[in-house]
Coordinates of C-alpha atoms in Angstrom, one line a residue:
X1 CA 2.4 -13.7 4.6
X2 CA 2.4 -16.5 2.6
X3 CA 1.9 -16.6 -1.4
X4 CA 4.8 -18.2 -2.6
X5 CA 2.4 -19.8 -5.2
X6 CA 2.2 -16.8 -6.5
X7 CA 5.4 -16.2 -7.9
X8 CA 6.2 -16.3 -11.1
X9 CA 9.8 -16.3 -13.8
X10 CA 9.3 -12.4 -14.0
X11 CA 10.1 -12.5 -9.9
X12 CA 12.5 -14.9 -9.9
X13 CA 14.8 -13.5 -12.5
X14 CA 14.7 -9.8 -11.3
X15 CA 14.4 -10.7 -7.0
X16 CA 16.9 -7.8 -6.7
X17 CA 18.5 -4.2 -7.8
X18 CA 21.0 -5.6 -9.6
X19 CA 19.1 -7.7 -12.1
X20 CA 16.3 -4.9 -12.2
X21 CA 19.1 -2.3 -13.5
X22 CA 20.3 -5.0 -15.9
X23 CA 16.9 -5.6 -17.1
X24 CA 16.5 -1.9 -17.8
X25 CA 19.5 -1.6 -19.1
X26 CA 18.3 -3.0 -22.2
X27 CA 16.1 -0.4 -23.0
X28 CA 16.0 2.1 -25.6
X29 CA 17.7 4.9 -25.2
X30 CA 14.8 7.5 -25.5
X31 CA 13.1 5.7 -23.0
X32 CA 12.2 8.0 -20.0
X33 CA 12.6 4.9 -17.3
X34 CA 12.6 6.2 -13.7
X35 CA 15.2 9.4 -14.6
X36 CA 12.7 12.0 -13.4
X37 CA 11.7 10.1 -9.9
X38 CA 15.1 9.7 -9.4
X39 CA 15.8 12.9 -9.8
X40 CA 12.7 14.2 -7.8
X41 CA 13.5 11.4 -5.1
X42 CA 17.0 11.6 -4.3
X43 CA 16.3 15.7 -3.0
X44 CA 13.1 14.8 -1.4
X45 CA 13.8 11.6 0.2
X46 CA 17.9 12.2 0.7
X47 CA 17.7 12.7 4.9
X48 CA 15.8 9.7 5.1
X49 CA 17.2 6.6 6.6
X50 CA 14.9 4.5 4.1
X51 CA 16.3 6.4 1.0
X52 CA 17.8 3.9 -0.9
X53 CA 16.3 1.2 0.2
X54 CA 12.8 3.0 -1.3
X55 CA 14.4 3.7 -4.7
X56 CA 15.8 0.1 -5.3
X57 CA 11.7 -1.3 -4.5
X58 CA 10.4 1.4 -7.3
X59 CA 13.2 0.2 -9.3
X60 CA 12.6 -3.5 -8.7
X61 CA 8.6 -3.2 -9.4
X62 CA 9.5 -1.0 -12.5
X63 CA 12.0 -3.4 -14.2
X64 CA 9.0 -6.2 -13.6
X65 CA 6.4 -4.3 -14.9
X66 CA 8.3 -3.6 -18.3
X67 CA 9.1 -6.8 -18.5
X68 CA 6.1 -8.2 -17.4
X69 CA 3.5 -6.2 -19.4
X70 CA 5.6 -3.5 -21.2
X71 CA 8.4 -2.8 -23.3
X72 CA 10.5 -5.4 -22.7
X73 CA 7.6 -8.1 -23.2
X74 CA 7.2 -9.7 -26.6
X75 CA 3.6 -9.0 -26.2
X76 CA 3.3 -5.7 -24.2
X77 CA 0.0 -4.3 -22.9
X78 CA -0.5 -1.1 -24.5
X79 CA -2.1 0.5 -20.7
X80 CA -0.9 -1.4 -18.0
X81 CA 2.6 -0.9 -18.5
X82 CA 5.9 0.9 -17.0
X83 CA 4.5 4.2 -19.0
X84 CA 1.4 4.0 -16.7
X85 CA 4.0 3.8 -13.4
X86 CA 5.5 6.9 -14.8
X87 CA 2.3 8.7 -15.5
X88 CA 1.4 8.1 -11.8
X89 CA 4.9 9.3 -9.8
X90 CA 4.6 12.4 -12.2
X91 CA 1.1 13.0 -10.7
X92 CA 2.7 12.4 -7.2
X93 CA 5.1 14.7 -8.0
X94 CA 3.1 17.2 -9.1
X95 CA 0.9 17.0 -6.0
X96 CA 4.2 17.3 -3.5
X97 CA 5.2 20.5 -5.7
X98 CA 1.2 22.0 -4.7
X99 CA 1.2 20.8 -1.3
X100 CA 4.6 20.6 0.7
X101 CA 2.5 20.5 4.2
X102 CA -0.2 18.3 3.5
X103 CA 2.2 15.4 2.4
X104 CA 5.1 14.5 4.3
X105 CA 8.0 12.1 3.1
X106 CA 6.1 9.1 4.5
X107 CA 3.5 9.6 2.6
X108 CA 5.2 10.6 -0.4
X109 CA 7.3 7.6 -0.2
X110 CA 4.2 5.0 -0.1
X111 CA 2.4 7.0 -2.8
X112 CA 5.9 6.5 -4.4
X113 CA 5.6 2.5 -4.1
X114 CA 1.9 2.3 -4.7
X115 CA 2.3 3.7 -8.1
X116 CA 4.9 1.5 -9.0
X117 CA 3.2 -1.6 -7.9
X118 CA -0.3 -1.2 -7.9
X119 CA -0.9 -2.9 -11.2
X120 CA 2.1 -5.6 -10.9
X121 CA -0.2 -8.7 -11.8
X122 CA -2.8 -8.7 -14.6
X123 CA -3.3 -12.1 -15.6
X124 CA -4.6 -13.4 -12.1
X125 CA -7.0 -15.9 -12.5
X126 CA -10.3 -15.1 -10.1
X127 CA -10.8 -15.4 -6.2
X128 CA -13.1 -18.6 -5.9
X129 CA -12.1 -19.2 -2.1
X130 CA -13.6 -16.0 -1.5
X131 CA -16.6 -15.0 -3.0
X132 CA -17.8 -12.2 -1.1
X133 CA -14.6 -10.2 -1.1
X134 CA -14.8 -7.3 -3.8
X135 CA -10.9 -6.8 -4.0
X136 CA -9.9 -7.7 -7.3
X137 CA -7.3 -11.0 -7.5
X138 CA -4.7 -8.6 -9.6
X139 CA -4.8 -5.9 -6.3
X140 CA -4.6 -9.1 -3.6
X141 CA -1.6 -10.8 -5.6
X142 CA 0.3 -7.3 -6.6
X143 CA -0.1 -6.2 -3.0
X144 CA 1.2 -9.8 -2.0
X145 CA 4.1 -9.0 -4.6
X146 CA 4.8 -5.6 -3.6
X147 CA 5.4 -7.0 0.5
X148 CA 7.9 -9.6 -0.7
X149 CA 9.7 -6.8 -2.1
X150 CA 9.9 -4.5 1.3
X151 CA 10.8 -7.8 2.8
X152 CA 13.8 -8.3 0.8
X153 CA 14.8 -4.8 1.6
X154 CA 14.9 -6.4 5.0
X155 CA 11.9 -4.6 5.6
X156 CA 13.2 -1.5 6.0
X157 CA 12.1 1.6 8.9
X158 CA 9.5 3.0 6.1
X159 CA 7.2 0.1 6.4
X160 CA 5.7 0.0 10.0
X161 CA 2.7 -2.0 10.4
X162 CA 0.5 1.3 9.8
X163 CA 2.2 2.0 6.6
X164 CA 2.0 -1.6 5.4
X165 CA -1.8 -1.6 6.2
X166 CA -2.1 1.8 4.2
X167 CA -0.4 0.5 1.2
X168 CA -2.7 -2.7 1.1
X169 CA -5.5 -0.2 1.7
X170 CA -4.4 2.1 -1.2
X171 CA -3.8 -1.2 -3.5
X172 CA -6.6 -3.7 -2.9
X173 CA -8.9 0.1 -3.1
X174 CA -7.9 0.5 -6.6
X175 CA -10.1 -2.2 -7.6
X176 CA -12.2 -0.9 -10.1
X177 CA -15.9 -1.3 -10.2
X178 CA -18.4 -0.7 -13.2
X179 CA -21.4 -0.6 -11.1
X180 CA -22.5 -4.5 -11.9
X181 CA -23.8 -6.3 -9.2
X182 CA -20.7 -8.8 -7.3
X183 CA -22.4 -11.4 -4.5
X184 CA -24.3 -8.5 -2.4
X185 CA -22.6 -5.9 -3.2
X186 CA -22.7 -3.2 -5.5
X187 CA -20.1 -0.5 -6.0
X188 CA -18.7 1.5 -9.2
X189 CA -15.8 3.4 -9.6
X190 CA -12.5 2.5 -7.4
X191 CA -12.9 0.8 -4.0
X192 CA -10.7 2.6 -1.5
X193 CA -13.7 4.3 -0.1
X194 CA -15.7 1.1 0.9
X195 CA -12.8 -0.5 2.1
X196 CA -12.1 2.6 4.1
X197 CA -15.3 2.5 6.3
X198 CA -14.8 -0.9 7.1
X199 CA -11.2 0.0 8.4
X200 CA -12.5 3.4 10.5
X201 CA -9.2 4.9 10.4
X202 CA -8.6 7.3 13.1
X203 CA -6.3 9.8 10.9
X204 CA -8.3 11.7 8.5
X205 CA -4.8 12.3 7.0
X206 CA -4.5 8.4 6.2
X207 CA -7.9 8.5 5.0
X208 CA -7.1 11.5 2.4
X209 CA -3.9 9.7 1.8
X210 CA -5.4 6.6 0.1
X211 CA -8.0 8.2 -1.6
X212 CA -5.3 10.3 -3.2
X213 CA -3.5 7.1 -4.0
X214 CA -6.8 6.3 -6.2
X215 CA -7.4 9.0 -7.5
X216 CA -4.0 9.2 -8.9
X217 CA -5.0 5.7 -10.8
X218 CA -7.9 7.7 -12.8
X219 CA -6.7 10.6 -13.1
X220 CA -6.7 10.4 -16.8
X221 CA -9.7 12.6 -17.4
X222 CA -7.6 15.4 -16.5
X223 CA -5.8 15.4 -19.4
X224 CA -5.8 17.2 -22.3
X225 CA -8.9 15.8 -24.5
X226 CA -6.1 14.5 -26.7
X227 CA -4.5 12.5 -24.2
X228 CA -7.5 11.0 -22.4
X229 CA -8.3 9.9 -25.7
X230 CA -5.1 7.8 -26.6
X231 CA -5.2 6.6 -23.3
X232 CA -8.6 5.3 -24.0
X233 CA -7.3 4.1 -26.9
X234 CA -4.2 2.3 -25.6
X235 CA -7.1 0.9 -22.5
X236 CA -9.5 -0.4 -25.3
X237 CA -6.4 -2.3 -27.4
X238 CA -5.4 -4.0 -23.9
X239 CA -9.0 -5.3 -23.8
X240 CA -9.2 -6.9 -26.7
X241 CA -5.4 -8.1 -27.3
X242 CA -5.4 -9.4 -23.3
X243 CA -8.6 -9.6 -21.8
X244 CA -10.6 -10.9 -25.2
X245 CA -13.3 -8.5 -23.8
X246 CA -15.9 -8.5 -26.7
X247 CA -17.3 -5.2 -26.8
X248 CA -17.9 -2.7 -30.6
X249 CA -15.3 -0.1 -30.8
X250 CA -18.2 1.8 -31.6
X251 CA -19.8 1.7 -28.3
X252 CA -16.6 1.9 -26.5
X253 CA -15.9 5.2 -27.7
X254 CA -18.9 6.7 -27.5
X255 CA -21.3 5.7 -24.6
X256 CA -19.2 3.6 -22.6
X257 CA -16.7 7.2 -22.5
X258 CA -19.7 8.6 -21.2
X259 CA -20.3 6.1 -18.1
X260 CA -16.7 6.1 -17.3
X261 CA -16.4 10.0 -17.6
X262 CA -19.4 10.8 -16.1
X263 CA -20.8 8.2 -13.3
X264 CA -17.8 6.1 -12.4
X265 CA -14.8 8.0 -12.7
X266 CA -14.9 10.8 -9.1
X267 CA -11.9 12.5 -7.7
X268 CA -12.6 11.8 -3.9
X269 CA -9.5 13.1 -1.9
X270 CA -9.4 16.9 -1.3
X271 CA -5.9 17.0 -2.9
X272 CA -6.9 15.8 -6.0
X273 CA -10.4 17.8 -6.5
X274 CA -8.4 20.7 -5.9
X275 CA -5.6 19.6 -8.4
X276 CA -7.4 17.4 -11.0
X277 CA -11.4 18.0 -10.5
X278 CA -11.2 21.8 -12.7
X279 CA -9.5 20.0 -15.3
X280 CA -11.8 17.1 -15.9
X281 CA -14.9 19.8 -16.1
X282 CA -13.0 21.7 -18.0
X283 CA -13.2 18.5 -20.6
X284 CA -16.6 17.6 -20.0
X285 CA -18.3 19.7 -23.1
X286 CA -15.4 18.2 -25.4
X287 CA -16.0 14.2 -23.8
X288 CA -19.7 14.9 -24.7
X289 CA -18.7 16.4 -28.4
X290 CA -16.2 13.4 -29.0
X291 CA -18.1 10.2 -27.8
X292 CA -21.4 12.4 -29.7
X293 CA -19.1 12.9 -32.6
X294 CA -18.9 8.4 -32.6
X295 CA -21.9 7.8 -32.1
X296 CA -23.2 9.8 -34.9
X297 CA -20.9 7.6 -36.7
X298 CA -22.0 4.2 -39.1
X299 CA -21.7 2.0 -36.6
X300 CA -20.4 -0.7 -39.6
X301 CA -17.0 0.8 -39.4
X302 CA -14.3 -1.0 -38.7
X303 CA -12.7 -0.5 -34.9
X304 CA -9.5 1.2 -36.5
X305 CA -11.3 3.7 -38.5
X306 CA -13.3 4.2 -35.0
X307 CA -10.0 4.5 -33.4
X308 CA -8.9 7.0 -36.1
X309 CA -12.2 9.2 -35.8
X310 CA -12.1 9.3 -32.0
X311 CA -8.6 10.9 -32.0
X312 CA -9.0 13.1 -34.6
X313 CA -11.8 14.3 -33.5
X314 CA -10.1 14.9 -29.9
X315 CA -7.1 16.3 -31.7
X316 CA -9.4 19.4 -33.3
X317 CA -11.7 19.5 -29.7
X318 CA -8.5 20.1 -28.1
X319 CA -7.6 22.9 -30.9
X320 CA -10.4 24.8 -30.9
X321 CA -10.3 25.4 -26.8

């Protein structure tokens, strides 16, 4: 596979363990980092021959997301950061700890690595050789990424050529649609599932597997109201600080919390209806009273006393359940 144009200072300056453990090194000392995966990892994982070699690519991904988009960038993202890799392996955790049988260390493992790399690039420019292809450029470079990492490992026993294909699958899937109309296609919420016909799995297993992946991505409207809500927050400052996405707090937070909540946001692996689909319901009266609650609001306010409103507001939903 070759992308070598696609590397940037962030990969050449942390290429291996070492340099990824210095790099975190430097980081507060209230920062969570990678302790509880490690933790969680090192029992799970301990009798596999792949162990270590899967804990120092998680490492090596984390260290380049923090100080590629999070806290150890001058300009961090405020959604698309190391917090949002540990927000993901606690959600694979979480899902091992429910279902021991259904997920096996293999697929643990590349859940493992697709949380930690999944988002790796955010500032790729757009796919013009390839105009028909709905994978975003972010997924197609971080997957690109994510390989030269398992190759430095010396591409260790984890990654056959099934498991490579699954990770693509699970990465390049979690392009994200908003139901707008791309050459002649037109898809909204993630992609796994389209991408999954195409690829006619014969395991229903690996199927459930990357639609679990996925799921994991949005699995934000599980949260408590208060949480989806500063995650909503931290997703609209990324959009205006990195993206220069012109769009009104105002609608954001009211019907656009709607669309996502409602039409383009679904929970499609069995895992994670059973795990995750109760709680989003259980939020859907209190999204309706909070983006209602905003757009009952002038619409001449500024976007921080929007911001303000919109958490509060989720702050007393969430104490009066």
């Amino acid at each position: 596979m070759d992308s070598a144009t696609t590397i940037d200072q962030t990969e050449i300056d942390i290429s291996n363990l070492q340099q990824a453990q210095d790099a975190l090194s430097s980081l507060p000392a209230d920062h969570p980092k990678l302790e509880s995966w490690n933790d969680w990892a090192n029992h799970i994982f301990c009798e596999q021959p792949w162990h270590n070699d899967l804990i120092s690519s998680v490492t090596i991904a984390y260290a380049r997301m923090a100080s590629r988009n999070g806290s150890l960038n001058s300009r961090p993202r405020s959604y698309h950061n190391e917090f949002h890799i540990n927000d993901l392996l606690s959600r694979v955790m979480y899902c091992a700890k429910h279902h021991k049988k259904q997920l096996n260390p293999n697929g643990l493992a590349i859940l493992s690595y697709f949380s930690a790399c999944h988002d790796l690039r955010q500032d790729e420019a757009k796919n013009n050789t390839n105009p028909d292809s709905l994978v975003g450029t972010n997924e197609k470079v971080s997957f690109e990424e994510a390989f030269r990492v398992i190759e430095s490992m010396d591409k260790s026993s984890l990654w056959s050529e099934h498991h490579l294909l699954l990770l693509k699958t699970m990465i390049e899937g979690s392009t994200f649609g908003s139901g707008g109309k791309r050459s002649q296609n037109f898809f909204q919420g993630n992609l796994a599932k389209h991408l999954l016909k195409k690829l006619a799995l014969p395991n229903k297993n690996d199927e459930q597997l990357v639609l679990l992946a996925c799921d994991l991505d949005t699995a934000n409207v599980s949260l408590p109201i208060s949480k989806f809500a500063q995650s909503a927050i931290n997703i609209y400052n990324e959009l205006i600080s990195h993206q220069q996405v012109l769009i009104p707090a105002h609608q954001f937070f009211s019907l656009q919390q709607k669309i996502y909540f409602f039409e383009q946001q679904n929970f499609n692996a069995i895992i994670s209806q059973e795990l995750f689909d109760d709680k989003k319901q259980f939020n859907s009266e209190k999204l309706v009273a909070l983006s209602d609650h905003i757009e009952s609001l002038s619409s001449e306010l500024s976007d921080a006393e929007i911001k303000t409103e919109f958490l509060q507001k989720a702050h007393d939903l969430e104490q009066d359940s």
